[in-house]
Coordinates of C-alpha atoms in Angstrom, one line a residue:
M1186 CA 41.7 -36.7 -48.4
D1187 CA 41.6 -38.3 -44.8
F1188 CA 39.2 -39.7 -42.9
L1189 CA 40.0 -39.9 -39.2
N1190 CA 38.3 -41.6 -35.9
A1191 CA 37.3 -40.1 -32.9
L1192 CA 40.8 -39.9 -31.4
G1193 CA 42.1 -37.9 -34.8
R1194 CA 43.8 -41.2 -36.7
D1195 CA 43.5 -42.1 -40.1
L1196 CA 40.4 -44.5 -40.4
T1197 CA 41.2 -47.7 -41.9
T1198 CA 39.6 -50.6 -42.6
S1199 CA 40.6 -54.6 -42.5
A1200 CA 38.9 -58.0 -42.8
S1201 CA 37.5 -57.8 -39.2
S1202 CA 36.1 -54.0 -39.4
V1203 CA 34.2 -55.1 -42.5
E1204 CA 32.8 -58.2 -41.0
T1205 CA 32.0 -56.2 -37.9
W1206 CA 30.4 -53.3 -40.2
L1207 CA 28.3 -56.0 -41.5
D1208 CA 27.5 -57.8 -38.4
C1209 CA 26.3 -54.3 -36.6
K1210 CA 26.9 -50.7 -37.8
R1211 CA 26.9 -49.3 -34.1
K1212 CA 29.4 -52.0 -33.1
W1213 CA 32.0 -51.1 -35.8
A1214 CA 31.3 -47.3 -34.7
Y1215 CA 32.3 -48.7 -31.0
S1216 CA 35.2 -50.6 -31.9
Y1217 CA 37.1 -49.0 -34.9
Y1218 CA 35.5 -45.3 -35.0
W1219 CA 35.7 -44.5 -31.0
R1220 CA 38.3 -47.0 -30.6
V1221 CA 36.6 -48.1 -26.9
A1222 CA 38.6 -50.7 -25.7
R1223 CA 37.4 -54.4 -25.1
K1224 CA 38.6 -56.9 -22.9
S1225 CA 40.4 -59.5 -24.4
S1226 CA 38.7 -62.9 -23.9
P1227 CA 40.5 -66.0 -22.7
A1228 CA 40.4 -68.1 -26.1
A1229 CA 41.5 -65.0 -28.0
E1230 CA 44.3 -64.9 -25.7
I1231 CA 45.5 -68.8 -26.2
G1232 CA 45.1 -67.9 -30.0
N1233 CA 47.6 -65.2 -29.7
K1234 CA 50.1 -67.2 -28.1
V1235 CA 49.8 -70.3 -30.4
H1236 CA 50.2 -67.9 -33.3
D1237 CA 53.6 -66.3 -31.6
V1238 CA 54.8 -69.6 -31.2
L1239 CA 54.0 -71.1 -35.3
E1240 CA 55.7 -66.9 -36.1
T1241 CA 58.7 -68.2 -34.2
Y1242 CA 58.9 -71.4 -35.4
L1243 CA 58.2 -70.8 -38.8
D1244 CA 60.6 -67.6 -39.1
L1245 CA 63.3 -68.6 -36.9
G1246 CA 63.2 -72.1 -36.7
E1247 CA 62.8 -71.9 -33.1
K1248 CA 61.1 -74.4 -30.6
P1249 CA 60.1 -73.0 -27.0
E1250 CA 62.6 -74.3 -24.7
D1251 CA 60.1 -76.7 -22.6
P1252 CA 58.7 -79.0 -24.6
N1253 CA 55.5 -79.3 -22.7
N1254 CA 55.1 -75.6 -23.4
R1255 CA 51.2 -75.5 -23.4
Y1256 CA 51.0 -73.0 -26.6
W1257 CA 53.5 -75.4 -28.4
R1258 CA 51.8 -78.6 -27.1
I1259 CA 48.4 -77.0 -28.9
A1260 CA 50.5 -76.3 -32.4
E1261 CA 52.6 -79.2 -32.6
P1262 CA 50.0 -81.7 -34.2
G1263 CA 49.6 -79.0 -36.7
L1264 CA 52.9 -78.6 -38.2
K1265 CA 52.6 -81.5 -40.6
F1266 CA 50.7 -79.4 -42.4
L1267 CA 53.2 -76.9 -42.5
P1268 CA 55.7 -76.3 -45.0
E1269 CA 59.3 -77.7 -44.4
V1270 CA 61.4 -75.6 -41.7
I1271 CA 65.2 -76.3 -40.7
T1272 CA 65.4 -75.8 -37.1
T1273 CA 68.4 -74.5 -34.7
A1274 CA 68.5 -78.0 -32.9
D1275 CA 68.2 -80.0 -36.5
G1276 CA 69.9 -83.1 -35.7
S1277 CA 69.7 -84.5 -39.0
L1278 CA 72.7 -82.4 -40.5
D1279 CA 76.4 -83.0 -40.1
Y1280 CA 77.2 -79.0 -40.0
P1281 CA 76.4 -76.4 -37.7
I1282 CA 73.4 -74.5 -38.6
K1283 CA 73.5 -71.1 -38.8
P1284 CA 70.9 -69.0 -37.6
E1285 CA 70.3 -67.1 -41.1
L1286 CA 69.3 -70.6 -42.8
C1287 CA 66.9 -71.5 -40.2
G1288 CA 63.2 -71.2 -40.6
V1289 CA 60.5 -72.1 -43.3
V1290 CA 62.1 -73.4 -46.3
G1291 CA 61.1 -72.1 -49.9
N1292 CA 59.5 -68.7 -50.4
W1293 CA 56.9 -68.6 -47.9
K1294 CA 56.6 -65.4 -46.0
V1295 CA 55.4 -65.2 -42.6
E1296 CA 53.0 -63.2 -40.5
E1297 CA 53.4 -60.1 -42.9
W1298 CA 51.8 -56.8 -42.7
V1299 CA 49.9 -55.6 -46.2
K1300 CA 48.2 -52.5 -46.8
C1301 CA 46.9 -50.9 -50.0
K1302 CA 44.0 -48.6 -51.0
C1303 CA 40.2 -49.5 -50.5
G1304 CA 37.9 -47.0 -51.6
P1305 CA 38.7 -44.0 -49.8
L1306 CA 40.1 -45.4 -46.9
N1307 CA 43.5 -47.7 -46.5
F1308 CA 43.1 -51.4 -45.9
V1309 CA 45.7 -53.3 -42.9
G1310 CA 45.8 -56.8 -42.8
K1311 CA 48.4 -59.3 -41.4
V1312 CA 48.6 -62.3 -43.3
D1313 CA 49.7 -65.4 -41.4
L1314 CA 51.7 -67.4 -44.0
Y1315 CA 51.9 -67.0 -47.7
N1316 CA 53.8 -68.4 -51.1
L1317 CA 53.7 -65.9 -53.9
T1318 CA 56.0 -68.4 -56.1
D1319 CA 56.2 -71.7 -55.3
F1320 CA 53.2 -73.2 -56.6
D1321 CA 50.9 -73.1 -59.8
N1322 CA 48.5 -70.7 -57.2
I1323 CA 49.5 -68.1 -55.0
Q1324 CA 48.8 -69.8 -51.8
V1325 CA 47.3 -68.1 -48.7
D1326 CA 47.4 -69.4 -45.2
D1327 CA 45.8 -69.2 -41.8
H1328 CA 46.0 -70.1 -38.3
K1329 CA 43.0 -71.1 -36.6
T1330 CA 42.4 -71.9 -32.8
T1331 CA 39.3 -73.0 -31.5
G1332 CA 38.2 -74.8 -28.2
D1333 CA 36.1 -77.4 -29.9
G1334 CA 37.5 -80.2 -30.9
S1335 CA 34.4 -81.6 -32.9
W1336 CA 35.5 -78.9 -35.4
R1337 CA 31.9 -77.7 -35.4
W1338 CA 33.0 -74.6 -36.5
A1339 CA 35.4 -74.8 -39.0
K1340 CA 34.4 -73.9 -42.1
T1341 CA 33.9 -76.0 -45.1
P1342 CA 35.9 -75.9 -48.4
R1343 CA 33.1 -74.1 -49.9
Q1344 CA 32.6 -71.4 -47.1
L1345 CA 36.5 -70.9 -47.0
A1346 CA 36.3 -70.1 -50.6
K1347 CA 33.8 -67.6 -50.4
L1348 CA 35.3 -65.9 -47.1
I1349 CA 36.4 -62.2 -46.9
Q1350 CA 39.5 -62.5 -44.9
P1351 CA 41.5 -64.7 -47.3
H1352 CA 40.3 -62.5 -50.7
A1353 CA 41.1 -59.5 -48.9
Y1354 CA 44.8 -61.0 -48.5
A1355 CA 45.1 -62.2 -51.7
W1356 CA 44.1 -59.2 -53.3
S1357 CA 46.5 -56.9 -51.0
L1358 CA 49.6 -59.3 -51.9
V1359 CA 49.3 -59.2 -55.4
Q1360 CA 48.8 -54.8 -55.0
V1361 CA 51.5 -54.7 -52.4
H1362 CA 54.0 -56.9 -54.5
E1363 CA 52.7 -55.4 -58.4
L1364 CA 52.0 -58.7 -59.3
T1365 CA 50.2 -59.5 -62.4
P1366 CA 46.7 -61.1 -61.1
P1367 CA 46.7 -64.9 -61.6
E1368 CA 43.9 -67.2 -62.8
F1369 CA 43.3 -68.6 -59.4
V1370 CA 44.5 -68.9 -55.8
D1371 CA 44.6 -71.3 -53.1
F1372 CA 43.3 -70.7 -49.7
R1373 CA 43.7 -72.9 -46.4
H1374 CA 42.7 -72.9 -43.0
I1375 CA 45.2 -74.8 -40.4
Y1376 CA 42.3 -75.3 -37.1
Y1377 CA 44.6 -76.1 -33.8
A1378 CA 42.0 -77.6 -30.8
T1379 CA 42.8 -75.7 -27.6
K1380 CA 41.1 -77.9 -25.3
G1381 CA 41.3 -81.9 -24.6
E1382 CA 43.8 -83.8 -26.7
P1383 CA 45.7 -81.3 -28.8
K1384 CA 45.0 -82.1 -32.5
A1385 CA 44.6 -80.6 -35.7
M1386 CA 43.2 -80.6 -39.2
E1387 CA 43.4 -78.5 -42.6
V1388 CA 40.5 -77.5 -44.7
R1389 CA 41.6 -76.3 -48.6
A1390 CA 39.5 -73.9 -50.8
P1391 CA 41.8 -74.9 -54.2
N1392 CA 41.4 -73.0 -57.6
V1393 CA 39.5 -70.1 -56.4
P1394 CA 38.9 -67.7 -59.4
W1395 CA 40.2 -64.1 -59.5
E1396 CA 37.0 -63.0 -61.1
D1397 CA 35.4 -64.0 -57.1
I1398 CA 38.3 -62.4 -55.4
E1399 CA 38.1 -59.0 -57.8
N1400 CA 34.0 -59.1 -56.6
T1401 CA 35.1 -59.1 -53.2
W1402 CA 37.3 -56.2 -53.0
R1403 CA 34.7 -54.0 -54.7
E1404 CA 32.1 -54.9 -52.1
L1405 CA 34.5 -53.6 -49.7
E1406 CA 35.5 -50.5 -51.7
N1407 CA 32.2 -49.9 -51.3
I1408 CA 31.7 -50.7 -47.6
A1409 CA 34.8 -48.6 -47.3
G1410 CA 32.9 -45.5 -48.7
Q1411 CA 30.4 -45.9 -46.3
M1412 CA 32.8 -46.0 -43.5
A1413 CA 34.0 -43.0 -44.5
N1414 CA 30.7 -40.9 -44.8
T1415 CA 29.8 -42.5 -41.5
S1416 CA 32.9 -41.2 -39.9
V1417 CA 32.1 -37.2 -41.0
N1418 CA 28.8 -37.4 -39.6
I1419 CA 28.2 -39.4 -36.7
V1420 CA 28.3 -37.6 -33.3
K1421 CA 26.5 -40.1 -31.1
P1422 CA 26.2 -44.1 -31.1
E1423 CA 22.5 -43.4 -31.8
D1424 CA 23.5 -41.6 -35.3
V1425 CA 24.7 -45.1 -36.3
E1426 CA 22.4 -48.0 -37.1
A1427 CA 22.0 -50.9 -34.8
T1428 CA 21.4 -54.4 -35.7
T1429 CA 19.8 -56.1 -32.4
T1430 CA 19.6 -59.7 -33.5
S1431 CA 23.3 -59.6 -33.8
C1432 CA 23.5 -58.7 -29.9
K1433 CA 24.1 -61.9 -28.7
K1434 CA 26.2 -63.4 -31.5
F1435 CA 29.9 -64.6 -30.6
G1436 CA 29.3 -64.8 -26.7
G1437 CA 27.5 -61.6 -26.6
C1438 CA 28.4 -57.4 -28.0
P1439 CA 31.3 -56.2 -25.8
Y1440 CA 29.8 -52.9 -25.8
A1441 CA 26.1 -53.9 -24.4
D1442 CA 26.4 -52.4 -21.7
R1443 CA 26.4 -48.7 -23.1
C1444 CA 24.3 -49.4 -26.2
S1445 CA 20.7 -48.2 -26.0
A1446 CA 20.0 -50.8 -28.4
S1447 CA 20.7 -53.9 -26.6
P1448 CA 18.2 -55.9 -24.6
L1449 CA 20.4 -55.0 -21.6
N1450 CA 19.3 -51.6 -21.3
Q1451 CA 15.7 -52.4 -22.8
N1452 CA 14.2 -52.5 -19.3
K1453 CA 12.6 -49.3 -18.0
N1454 CA 13.6 -49.9 -14.6
S1455 CA 17.7 -49.7 -15.8
N1456 CA 19.8 -47.3 -15.9
K1457 CA 20.8 -45.1 -18.6
P1458 CA 23.4 -46.3 -20.5
E1459 CA 27.2 -44.7 -20.3
T1460 CA 27.4 -42.9 -23.2
I1461 CA 30.6 -42.2 -25.1
Q1462 CA 32.4 -38.8 -24.5
V1463 CA 35.3 -37.9 -26.5
E1464 CA 37.2 -34.7 -26.2
R1465 CA 37.9 -33.7 -29.8
S1466 CA 41.0 -31.2 -30.3
K1467 CA 40.7 -27.8 -31.9
E1468 CA 43.4 -29.7 -34.5
M1469 CA 40.4 -32.7 -35.3
S1470 CA 37.6 -30.4 -34.8
D1471 CA 39.3 -27.8 -37.7
R1472 CA 40.2 -31.1 -40.0
L1473 CA 36.7 -32.5 -39.7
T1474 CA 35.2 -29.2 -40.6
A1475 CA 37.4 -28.8 -43.8
L1476 CA 36.7 -32.6 -44.8
R1477 CA 33.3 -31.5 -44.6
A1478 CA 33.3 -28.9 -46.6
Q1479 CA 35.4 -30.3 -49.2
L1480 CA 32.8 -33.1 -49.1
G1481 CA 29.7 -30.9 -49.6
I1482 CA 27.8 -31.8 -46.2
S1483 CA 27.1 -30.0 -43.3
N1484 CA 26.7 -31.3 -39.9
N1485 CA 22.7 -32.5 -39.9
K1486 CA 22.9 -34.0 -43.0
Q1487 CA 24.2 -37.5 -44.6
V1488 CA 25.2 -38.1 -48.2
E1489 CA 25.6 -41.3 -49.7
R1490 CA 28.7 -41.5 -51.7
N1491 CA 29.3 -44.6 -53.6
Y1492 CA 33.0 -45.5 -54.2
E1493 CA 32.6 -48.1 -56.6
A1494 CA 35.5 -48.7 -59.1

């Protein structure tokens, strides 16, 4: 059974979409159902560039030609936390280095997409760095950039052990690689300061019980079911619950200018916010009609379906 977004493409779920759903369901609808574009922040752009240089270094053993490359200078302090890497210019070896021998040493995998079933939807995610075989536990790492070198936004080990994203990645990796679930999983965040003097730190959450990861995944399956239900009933933004206490979080919601629930649009003298207009193709309309018929719902009726395992 296919569930679609407003553009007629498969509706999927991810760690970020679940976090958005929990933060504000209407924000989720704007971003993941209507796929309304939002401007990338300068901080996000820097983070992406740092991820790129780290991926190239770990995967291919290549450093930027310019040693003063801004993004490499940000990443460099964190190299001490990363696994061993053979680089294309490794002067410690007395023989020519073949490109295929360069990169991270051991059974580490770099920037790998994972996809598996989560309730009625597919879960997708990109894992920065992981190792399934070289340690007692599965190791799942994530690069994090921050403009605050005081690390006040860094997760504590206890917080990291409970985060949705690493739990979802661990579950997905076990499913994708058809492994027997381990007893424990190790998580790690490596933080890179993007402002001031370059520096890095790591936070580890070792021995996270697999039972905790299973429980998180059951919650994600239930949320995916709610997302699917919403996708076959939604017509306009006002059909989706808004959480106004989240409007100013993370620097402000990028859809505040068009959301009727936003404080920006509560002034009686303000203009009516821009609404979402999506032209649905006949093919998509027919698919949605058939899907509603399969689910036994009408356009005016919201039916709750529980996808708990």
